[in-house]
mmCIF file of C-alpha atoms and ligand atoms in Angstrom:
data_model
loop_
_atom_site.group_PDB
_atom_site.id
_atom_site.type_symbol
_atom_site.label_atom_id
_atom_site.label_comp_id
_atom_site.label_asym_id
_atom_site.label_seq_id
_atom_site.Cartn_x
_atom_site.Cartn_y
_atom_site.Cartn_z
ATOM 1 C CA UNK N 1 18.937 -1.408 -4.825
ATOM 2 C CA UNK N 2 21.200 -0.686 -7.470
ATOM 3 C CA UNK N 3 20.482 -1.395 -11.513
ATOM 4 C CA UNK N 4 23.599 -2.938 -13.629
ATOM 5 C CA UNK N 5 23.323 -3.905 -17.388
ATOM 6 C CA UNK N 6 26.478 -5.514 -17.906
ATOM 7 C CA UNK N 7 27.972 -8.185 -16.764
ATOM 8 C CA UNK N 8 31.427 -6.574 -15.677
ATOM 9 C CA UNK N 9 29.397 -4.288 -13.389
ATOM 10 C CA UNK N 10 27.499 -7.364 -12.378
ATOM 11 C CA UNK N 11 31.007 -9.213 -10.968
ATOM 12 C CA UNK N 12 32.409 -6.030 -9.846
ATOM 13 C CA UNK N 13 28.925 -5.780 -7.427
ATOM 14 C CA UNK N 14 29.525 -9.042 -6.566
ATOM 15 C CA UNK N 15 33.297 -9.578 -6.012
ATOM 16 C CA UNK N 16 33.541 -8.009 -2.590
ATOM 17 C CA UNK N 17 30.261 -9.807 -0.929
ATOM 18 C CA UNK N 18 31.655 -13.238 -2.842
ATOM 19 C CA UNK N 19 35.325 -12.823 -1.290
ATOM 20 C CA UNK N 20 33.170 -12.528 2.388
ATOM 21 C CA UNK N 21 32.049 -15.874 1.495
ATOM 22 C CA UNK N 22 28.100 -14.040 1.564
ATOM 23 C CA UNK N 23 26.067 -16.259 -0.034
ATOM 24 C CA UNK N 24 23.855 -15.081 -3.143
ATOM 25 C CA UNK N 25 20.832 -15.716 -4.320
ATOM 26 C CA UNK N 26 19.800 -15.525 -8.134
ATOM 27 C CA UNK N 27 15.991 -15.033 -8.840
ATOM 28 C CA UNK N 28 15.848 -15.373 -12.770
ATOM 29 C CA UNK N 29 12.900 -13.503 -14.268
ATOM 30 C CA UNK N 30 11.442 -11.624 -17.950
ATOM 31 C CA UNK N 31 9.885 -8.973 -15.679
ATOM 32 C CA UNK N 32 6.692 -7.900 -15.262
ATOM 33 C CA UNK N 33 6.099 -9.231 -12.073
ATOM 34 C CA UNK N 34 3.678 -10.485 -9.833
ATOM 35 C CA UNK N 35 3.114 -11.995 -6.346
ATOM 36 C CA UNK N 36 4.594 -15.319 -7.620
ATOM 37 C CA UNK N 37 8.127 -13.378 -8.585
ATOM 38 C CA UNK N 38 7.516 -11.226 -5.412
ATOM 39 C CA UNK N 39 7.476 -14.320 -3.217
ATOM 40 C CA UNK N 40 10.882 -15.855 -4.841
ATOM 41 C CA UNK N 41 12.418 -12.595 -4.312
ATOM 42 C CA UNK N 42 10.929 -13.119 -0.474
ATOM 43 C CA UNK N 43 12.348 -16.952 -0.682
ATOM 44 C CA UNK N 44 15.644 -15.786 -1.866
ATOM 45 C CA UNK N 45 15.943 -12.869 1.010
ATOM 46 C CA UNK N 46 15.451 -14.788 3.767
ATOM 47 C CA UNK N 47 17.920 -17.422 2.961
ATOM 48 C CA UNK N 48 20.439 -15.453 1.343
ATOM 49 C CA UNK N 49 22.774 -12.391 2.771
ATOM 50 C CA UNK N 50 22.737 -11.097 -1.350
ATOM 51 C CA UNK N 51 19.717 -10.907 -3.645
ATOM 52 C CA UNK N 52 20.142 -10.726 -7.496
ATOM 53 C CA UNK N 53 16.877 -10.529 -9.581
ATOM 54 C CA UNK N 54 17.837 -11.006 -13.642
ATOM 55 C CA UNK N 55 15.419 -9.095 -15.856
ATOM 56 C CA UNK N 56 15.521 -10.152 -19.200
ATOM 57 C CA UNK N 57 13.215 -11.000 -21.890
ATOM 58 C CA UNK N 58 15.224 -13.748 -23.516
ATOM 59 C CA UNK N 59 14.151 -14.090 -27.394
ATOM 60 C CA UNK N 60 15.834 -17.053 -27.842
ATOM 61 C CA UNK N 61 12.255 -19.315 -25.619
ATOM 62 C CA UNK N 62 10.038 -17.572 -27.812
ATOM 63 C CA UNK N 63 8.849 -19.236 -30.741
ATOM 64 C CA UNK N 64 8.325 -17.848 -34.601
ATOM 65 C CA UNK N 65 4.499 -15.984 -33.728
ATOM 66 C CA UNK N 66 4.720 -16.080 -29.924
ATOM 67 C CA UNK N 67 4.582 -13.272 -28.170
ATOM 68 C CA UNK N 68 8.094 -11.814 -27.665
ATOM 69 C CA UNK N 69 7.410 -8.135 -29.252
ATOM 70 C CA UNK N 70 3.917 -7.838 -26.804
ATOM 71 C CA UNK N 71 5.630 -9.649 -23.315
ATOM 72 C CA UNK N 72 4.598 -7.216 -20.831
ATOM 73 C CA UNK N 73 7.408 -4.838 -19.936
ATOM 74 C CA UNK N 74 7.411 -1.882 -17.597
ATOM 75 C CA UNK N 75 11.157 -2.004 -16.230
ATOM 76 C CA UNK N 76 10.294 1.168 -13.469
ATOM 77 C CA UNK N 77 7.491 -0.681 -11.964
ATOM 78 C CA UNK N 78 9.710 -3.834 -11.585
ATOM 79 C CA UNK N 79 12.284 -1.278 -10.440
ATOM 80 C CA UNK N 80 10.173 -0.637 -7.459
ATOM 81 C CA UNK N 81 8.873 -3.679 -6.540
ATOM 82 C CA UNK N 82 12.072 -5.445 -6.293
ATOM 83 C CA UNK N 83 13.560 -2.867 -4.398
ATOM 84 C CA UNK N 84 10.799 -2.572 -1.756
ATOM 85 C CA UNK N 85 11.392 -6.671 -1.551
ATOM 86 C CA UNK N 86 14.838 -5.746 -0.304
ATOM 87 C CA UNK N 87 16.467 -7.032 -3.346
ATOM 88 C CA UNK N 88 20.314 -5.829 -4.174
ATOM 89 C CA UNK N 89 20.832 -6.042 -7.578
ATOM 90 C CA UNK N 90 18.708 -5.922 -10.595
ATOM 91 C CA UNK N 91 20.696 -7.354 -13.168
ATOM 92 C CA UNK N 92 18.931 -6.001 -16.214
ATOM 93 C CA UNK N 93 20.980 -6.376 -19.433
ATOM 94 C CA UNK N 94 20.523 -5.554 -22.906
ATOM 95 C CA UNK N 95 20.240 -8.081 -25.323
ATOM 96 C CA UNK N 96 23.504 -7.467 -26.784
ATOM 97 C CA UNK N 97 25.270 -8.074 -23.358
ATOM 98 C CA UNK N 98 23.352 -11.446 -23.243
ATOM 99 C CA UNK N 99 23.749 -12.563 -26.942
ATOM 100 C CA UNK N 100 26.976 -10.732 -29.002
ATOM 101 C CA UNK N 101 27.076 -10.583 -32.413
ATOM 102 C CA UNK N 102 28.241 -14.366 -33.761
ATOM 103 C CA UNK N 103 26.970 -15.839 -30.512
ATOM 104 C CA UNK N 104 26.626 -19.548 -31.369
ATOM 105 C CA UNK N 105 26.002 -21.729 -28.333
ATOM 106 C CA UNK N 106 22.774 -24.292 -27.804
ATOM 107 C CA UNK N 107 22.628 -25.839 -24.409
ATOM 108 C CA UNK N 108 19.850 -28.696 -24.674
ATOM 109 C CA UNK N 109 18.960 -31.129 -22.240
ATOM 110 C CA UNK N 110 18.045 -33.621 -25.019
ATOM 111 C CA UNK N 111 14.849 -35.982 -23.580
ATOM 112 C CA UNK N 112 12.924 -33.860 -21.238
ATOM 113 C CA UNK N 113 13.179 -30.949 -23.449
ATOM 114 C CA UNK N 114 11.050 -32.916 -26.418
ATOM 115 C CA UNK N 115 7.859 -33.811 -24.121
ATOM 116 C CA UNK N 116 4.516 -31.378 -22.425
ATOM 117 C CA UNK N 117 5.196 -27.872 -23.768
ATOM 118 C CA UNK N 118 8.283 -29.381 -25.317
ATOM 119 C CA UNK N 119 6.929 -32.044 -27.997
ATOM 120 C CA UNK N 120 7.313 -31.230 -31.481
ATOM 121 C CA UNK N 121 3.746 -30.068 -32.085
ATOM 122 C CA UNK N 122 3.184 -27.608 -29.092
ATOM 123 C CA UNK N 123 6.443 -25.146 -28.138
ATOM 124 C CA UNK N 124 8.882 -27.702 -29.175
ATOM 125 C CA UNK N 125 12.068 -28.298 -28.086
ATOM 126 C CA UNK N 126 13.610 -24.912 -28.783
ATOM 127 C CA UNK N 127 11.747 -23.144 -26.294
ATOM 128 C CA UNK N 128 13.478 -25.056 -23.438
ATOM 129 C CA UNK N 129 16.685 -24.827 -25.934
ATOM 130 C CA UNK N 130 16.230 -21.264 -25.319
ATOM 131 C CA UNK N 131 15.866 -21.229 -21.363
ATOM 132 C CA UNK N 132 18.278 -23.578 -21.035
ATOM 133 C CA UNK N 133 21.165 -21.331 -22.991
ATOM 134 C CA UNK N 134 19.979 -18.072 -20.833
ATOM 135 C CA UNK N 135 20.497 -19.931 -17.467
ATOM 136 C CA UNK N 136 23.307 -21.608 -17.731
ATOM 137 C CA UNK N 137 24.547 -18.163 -18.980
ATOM 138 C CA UNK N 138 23.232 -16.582 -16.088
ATOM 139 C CA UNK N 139 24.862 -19.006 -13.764
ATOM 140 C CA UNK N 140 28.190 -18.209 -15.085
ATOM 141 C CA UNK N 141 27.520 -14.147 -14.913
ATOM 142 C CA UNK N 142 26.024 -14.174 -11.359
ATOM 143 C CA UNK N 143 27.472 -17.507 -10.329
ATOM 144 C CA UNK N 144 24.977 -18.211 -7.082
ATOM 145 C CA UNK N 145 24.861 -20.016 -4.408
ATOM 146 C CA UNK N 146 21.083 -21.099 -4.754
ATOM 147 C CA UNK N 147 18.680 -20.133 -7.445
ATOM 148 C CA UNK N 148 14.550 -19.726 -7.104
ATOM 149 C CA UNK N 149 12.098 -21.077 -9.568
ATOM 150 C CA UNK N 150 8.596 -21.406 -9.660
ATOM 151 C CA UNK N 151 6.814 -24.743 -9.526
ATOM 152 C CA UNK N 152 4.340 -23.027 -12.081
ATOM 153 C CA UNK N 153 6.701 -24.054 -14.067
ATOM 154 C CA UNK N 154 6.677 -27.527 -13.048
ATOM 155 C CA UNK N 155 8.759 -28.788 -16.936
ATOM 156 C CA UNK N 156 11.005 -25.710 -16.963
ATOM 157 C CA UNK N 157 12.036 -27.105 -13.111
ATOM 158 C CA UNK N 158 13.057 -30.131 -14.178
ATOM 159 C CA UNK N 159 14.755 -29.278 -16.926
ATOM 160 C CA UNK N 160 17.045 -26.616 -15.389
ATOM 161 C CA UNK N 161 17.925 -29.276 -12.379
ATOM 162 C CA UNK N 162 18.929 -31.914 -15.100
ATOM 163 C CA UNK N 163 21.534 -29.174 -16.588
ATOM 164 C CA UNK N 164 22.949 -28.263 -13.665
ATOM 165 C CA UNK N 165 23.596 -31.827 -12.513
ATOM 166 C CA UNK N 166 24.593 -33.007 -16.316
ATOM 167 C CA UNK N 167 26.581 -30.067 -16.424
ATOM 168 C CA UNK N 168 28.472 -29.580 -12.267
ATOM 169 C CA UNK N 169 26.907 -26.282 -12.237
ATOM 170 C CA UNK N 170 27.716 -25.540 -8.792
ATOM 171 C CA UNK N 171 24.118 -23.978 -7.623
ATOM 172 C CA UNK N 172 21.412 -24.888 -5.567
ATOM 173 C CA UNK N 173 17.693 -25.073 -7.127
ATOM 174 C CA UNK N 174 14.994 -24.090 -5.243
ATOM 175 C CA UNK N 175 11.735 -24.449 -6.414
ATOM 176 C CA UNK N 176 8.715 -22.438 -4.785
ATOM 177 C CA UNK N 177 4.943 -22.946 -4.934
ATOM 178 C CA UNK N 178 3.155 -21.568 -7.193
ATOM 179 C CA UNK N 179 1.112 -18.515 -6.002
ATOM 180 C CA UNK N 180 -2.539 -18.505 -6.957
ATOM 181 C CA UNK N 181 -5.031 -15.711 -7.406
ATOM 182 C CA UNK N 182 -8.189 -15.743 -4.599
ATOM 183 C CA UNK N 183 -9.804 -18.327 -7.356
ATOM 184 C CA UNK N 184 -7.023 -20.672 -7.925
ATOM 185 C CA UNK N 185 -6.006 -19.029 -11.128
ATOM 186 C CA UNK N 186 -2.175 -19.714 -10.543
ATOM 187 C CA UNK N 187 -0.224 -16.059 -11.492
ATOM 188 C CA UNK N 188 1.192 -15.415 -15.081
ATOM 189 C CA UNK N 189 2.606 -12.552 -16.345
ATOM 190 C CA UNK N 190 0.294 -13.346 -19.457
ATOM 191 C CA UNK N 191 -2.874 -13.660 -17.526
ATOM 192 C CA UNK N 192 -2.844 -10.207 -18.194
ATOM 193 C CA UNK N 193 -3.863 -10.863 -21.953
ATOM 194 C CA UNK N 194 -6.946 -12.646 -20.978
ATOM 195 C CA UNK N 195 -10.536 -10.134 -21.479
ATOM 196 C CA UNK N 196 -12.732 -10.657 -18.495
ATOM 197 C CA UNK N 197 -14.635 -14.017 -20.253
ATOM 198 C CA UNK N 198 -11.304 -15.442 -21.017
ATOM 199 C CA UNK N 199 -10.360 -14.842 -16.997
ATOM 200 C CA UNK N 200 -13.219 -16.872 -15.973
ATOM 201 C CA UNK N 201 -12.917 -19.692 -18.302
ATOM 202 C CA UNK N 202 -8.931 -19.863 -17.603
ATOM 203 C CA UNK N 203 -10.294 -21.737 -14.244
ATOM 204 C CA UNK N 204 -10.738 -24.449 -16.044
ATOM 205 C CA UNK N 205 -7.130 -25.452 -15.703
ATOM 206 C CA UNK N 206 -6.901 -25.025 -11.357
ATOM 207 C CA UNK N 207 -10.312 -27.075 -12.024
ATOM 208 C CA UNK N 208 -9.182 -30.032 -13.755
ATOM 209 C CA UNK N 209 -6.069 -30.062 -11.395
ATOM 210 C CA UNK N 210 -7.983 -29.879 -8.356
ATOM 211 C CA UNK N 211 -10.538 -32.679 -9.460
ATOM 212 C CA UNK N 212 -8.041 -34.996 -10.213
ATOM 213 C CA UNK N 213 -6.595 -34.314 -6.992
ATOM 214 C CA UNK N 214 -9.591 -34.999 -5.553
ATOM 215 C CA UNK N 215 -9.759 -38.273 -6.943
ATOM 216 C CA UNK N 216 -6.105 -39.203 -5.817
ATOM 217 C CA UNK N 217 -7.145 -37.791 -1.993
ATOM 218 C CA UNK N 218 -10.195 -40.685 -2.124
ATOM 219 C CA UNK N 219 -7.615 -42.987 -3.098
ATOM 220 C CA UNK N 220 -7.736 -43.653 -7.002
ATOM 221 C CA UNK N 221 -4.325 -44.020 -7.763
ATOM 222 C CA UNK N 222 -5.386 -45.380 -11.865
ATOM 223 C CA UNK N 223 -3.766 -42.613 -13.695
ATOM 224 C CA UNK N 224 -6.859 -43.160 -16.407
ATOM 225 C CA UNK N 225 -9.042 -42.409 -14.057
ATOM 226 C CA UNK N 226 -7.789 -39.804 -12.312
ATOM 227 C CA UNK N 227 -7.146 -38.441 -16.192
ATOM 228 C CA UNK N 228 -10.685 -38.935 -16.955
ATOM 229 C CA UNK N 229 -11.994 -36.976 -13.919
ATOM 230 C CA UNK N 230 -9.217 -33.616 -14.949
ATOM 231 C CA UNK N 231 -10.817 -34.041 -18.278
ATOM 232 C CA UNK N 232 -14.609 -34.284 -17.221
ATOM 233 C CA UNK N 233 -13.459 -30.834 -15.594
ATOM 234 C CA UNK N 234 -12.981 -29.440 -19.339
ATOM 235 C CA UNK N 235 -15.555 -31.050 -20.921
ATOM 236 C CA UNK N 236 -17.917 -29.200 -18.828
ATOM 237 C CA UNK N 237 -16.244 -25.756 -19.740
ATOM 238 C CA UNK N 238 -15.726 -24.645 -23.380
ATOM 239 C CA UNK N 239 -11.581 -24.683 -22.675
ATOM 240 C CA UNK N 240 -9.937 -27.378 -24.623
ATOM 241 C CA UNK N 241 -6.534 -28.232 -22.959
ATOM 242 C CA UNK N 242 -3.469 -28.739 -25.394
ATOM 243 C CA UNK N 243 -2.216 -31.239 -23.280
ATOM 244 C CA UNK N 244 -2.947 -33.025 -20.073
ATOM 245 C CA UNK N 245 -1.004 -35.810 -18.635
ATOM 246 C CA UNK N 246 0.136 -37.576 -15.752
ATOM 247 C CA UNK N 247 3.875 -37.758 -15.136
ATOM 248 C CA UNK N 248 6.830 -38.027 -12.136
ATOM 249 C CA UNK N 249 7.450 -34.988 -10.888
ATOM 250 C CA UNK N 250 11.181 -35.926 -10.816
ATOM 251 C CA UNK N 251 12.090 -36.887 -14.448
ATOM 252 C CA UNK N 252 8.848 -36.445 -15.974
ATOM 253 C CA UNK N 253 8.613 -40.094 -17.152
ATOM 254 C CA UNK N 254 4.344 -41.071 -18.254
ATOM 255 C CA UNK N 255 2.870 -42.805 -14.940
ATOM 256 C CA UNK N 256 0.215 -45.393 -14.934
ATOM 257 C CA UNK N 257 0.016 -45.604 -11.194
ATOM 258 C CA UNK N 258 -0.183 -41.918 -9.207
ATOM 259 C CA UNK N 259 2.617 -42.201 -6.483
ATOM 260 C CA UNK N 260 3.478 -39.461 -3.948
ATOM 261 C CA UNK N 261 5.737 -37.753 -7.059
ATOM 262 C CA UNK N 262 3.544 -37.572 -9.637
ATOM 263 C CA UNK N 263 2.482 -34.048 -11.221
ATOM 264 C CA UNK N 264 -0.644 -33.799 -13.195
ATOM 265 C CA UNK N 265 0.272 -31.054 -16.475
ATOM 266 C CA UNK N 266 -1.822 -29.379 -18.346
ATOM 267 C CA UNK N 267 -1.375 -26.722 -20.939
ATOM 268 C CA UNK N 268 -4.739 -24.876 -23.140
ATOM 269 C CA UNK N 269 -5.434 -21.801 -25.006
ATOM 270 C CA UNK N 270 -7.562 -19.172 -23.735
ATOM 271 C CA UNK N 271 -8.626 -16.991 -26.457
ATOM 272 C CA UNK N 272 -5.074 -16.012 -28.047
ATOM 273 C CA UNK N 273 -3.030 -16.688 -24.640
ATOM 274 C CA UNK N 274 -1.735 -19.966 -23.613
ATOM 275 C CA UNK N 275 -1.321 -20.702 -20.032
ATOM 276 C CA UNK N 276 -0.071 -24.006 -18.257
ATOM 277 C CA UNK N 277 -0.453 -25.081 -14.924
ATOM 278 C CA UNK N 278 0.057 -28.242 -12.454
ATOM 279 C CA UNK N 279 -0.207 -30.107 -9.455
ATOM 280 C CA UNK N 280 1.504 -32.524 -7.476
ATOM 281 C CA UNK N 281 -1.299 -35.158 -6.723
ATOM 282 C CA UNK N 282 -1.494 -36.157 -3.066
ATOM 283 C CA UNK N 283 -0.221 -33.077 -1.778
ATOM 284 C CA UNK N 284 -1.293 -30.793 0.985
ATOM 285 C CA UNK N 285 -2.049 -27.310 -0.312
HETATM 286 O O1 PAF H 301 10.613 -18.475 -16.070
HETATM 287 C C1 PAF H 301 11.031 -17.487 -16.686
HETATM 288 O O2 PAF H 301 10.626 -16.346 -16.443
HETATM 289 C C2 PAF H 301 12.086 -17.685 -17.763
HETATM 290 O O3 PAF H 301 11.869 -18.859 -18.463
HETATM 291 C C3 PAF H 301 13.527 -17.621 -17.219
HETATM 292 C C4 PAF H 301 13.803 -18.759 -16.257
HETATM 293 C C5 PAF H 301 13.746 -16.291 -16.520
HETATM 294 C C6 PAF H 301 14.511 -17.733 -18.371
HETATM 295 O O4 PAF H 301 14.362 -16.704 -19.290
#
């Protein structure tokens, strides 16, 4: 596996295996990884002849207070796993290559962008402002075939797949279950800020999700009550989620009926660290 940091090393990698018509997968990540990136990177090799895993912690998602200058980063160790994954490139630039000086492009994707970890009052809509600018710039510097998210992160999804059809970005999205600890915890990079009480309460998010689903599987399909029984979940525990709602998995419109597309979303603070988490209702494992 080789390491570039710019993107005219990046094409230059990639000219030759592009010309062969080889097609290339893009796994975009901040680093730090665990089993959730490691099984993206897995996605991404066995459909694709070239892997490229981005490694940059993009400060334009992070928020005034959030956790930009702590995100876990320990480049070597990512170094290695990728590589033993059977990645090809790690495409790990510094922020300068990403943003130069007078850089002065937005790319929003206006409505889903405002709502869950969007709305005004949470991460608002300048976090997604932010992921949205850094992929469709990766997208032009890699230019793959197919690209590998994370259902984790059910709203970022979403989001990305309405920019690249608003905006004829010619790549595929794939989006991969999310990969849970032993206890359903679902993997974050930031679950490593949570002390050992704050690791056992955190299950009160796969909790709530797997009550309500539990619910839908007897055959509620009243999104206030399936609500009601996610929230009896938290009441019992002393986790208040930030948000929890019912919406279609697709465009994230509010449901009042659970249909085979709807994800339940929840978001709640854990101490200091906020994680988020979901489930498509109705699903199989
Ligand atoms: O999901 C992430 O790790 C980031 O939001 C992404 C997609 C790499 C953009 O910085």
């Amino acid at each position: 596996m080789k390491t570039v940091r710019t993107v005219a090393e990046l094409r230059a990698e990639l000219a030759e295996p592009r010309r062969a018509g080889r097609r290339i997968g893009l796994v975009p990540t901040m680093g730090s990884f665990h089993e959730g990136h490691l099984s993206l990177m897995r996605r991404a090799r066995e459909d694709c002849s070239v892997v490229v895993v981005s490694l940059f912690v993009n400060p334009t998602q992070f928020g005034p207070g959030e956790d930009l200058d702590t995100y876990p980063r320990d480049e070597a160790r990512d170094a290695a796993l990728a590589e033993a994954e059977g990645v090809d490139l790690l495409f790990a630039p510094p922020t300068s290559e990403v943003y130069p000086e007078g850089f002065d492009v937005v790319v929003r994707v206006r409505g889903l962008s405002g709502v869950l970890c969007g709305a005004p009052d949470r991460r608002g809509p300048d976090h997604f402002d932010g992921v949205t600018t850094v992929v469709a710039k990766l997208f032009n510097m890699v230019a793959p075939d197919v690209a590998y998210f994370g259902q984790k992160d059910a709203q970022q999804s979403v989001v990305i797949g309405r920019m690249v059809r608003d905006l004829d970005i010619p790549v595929r999205i794939e989006v991969c279950p999310t990969v849970r600890e032993s206890d359903g915890l679902a993997m974050s990079s930031r679950n490593a800020y949570l002390s050992d009480e704050e690791r056992r309460r955190a299950l009160a998010l796969h909790g709530a999700l797997e009550a309500a689903d539990a619910v839908v599987a007897r055959g509620e399909r009243d999104a206030s009550v399936v609500l009601a029984a996610a929230r009896a979940e938290f009441d019992s525990s002393d986790v208040e989620p930030e948000y929890l709602e019912l919406r279609s998995a697709t465009d994230l419109a509010p449901v009042e009926q659970v249909n085979g597309s709807t994800v339940l979303a929840v978001a709640a603070r854990v101490g200091r660290t906020r994680l988020i988490d979901n489930k498509v209702l109705g699903e199989t494992p």
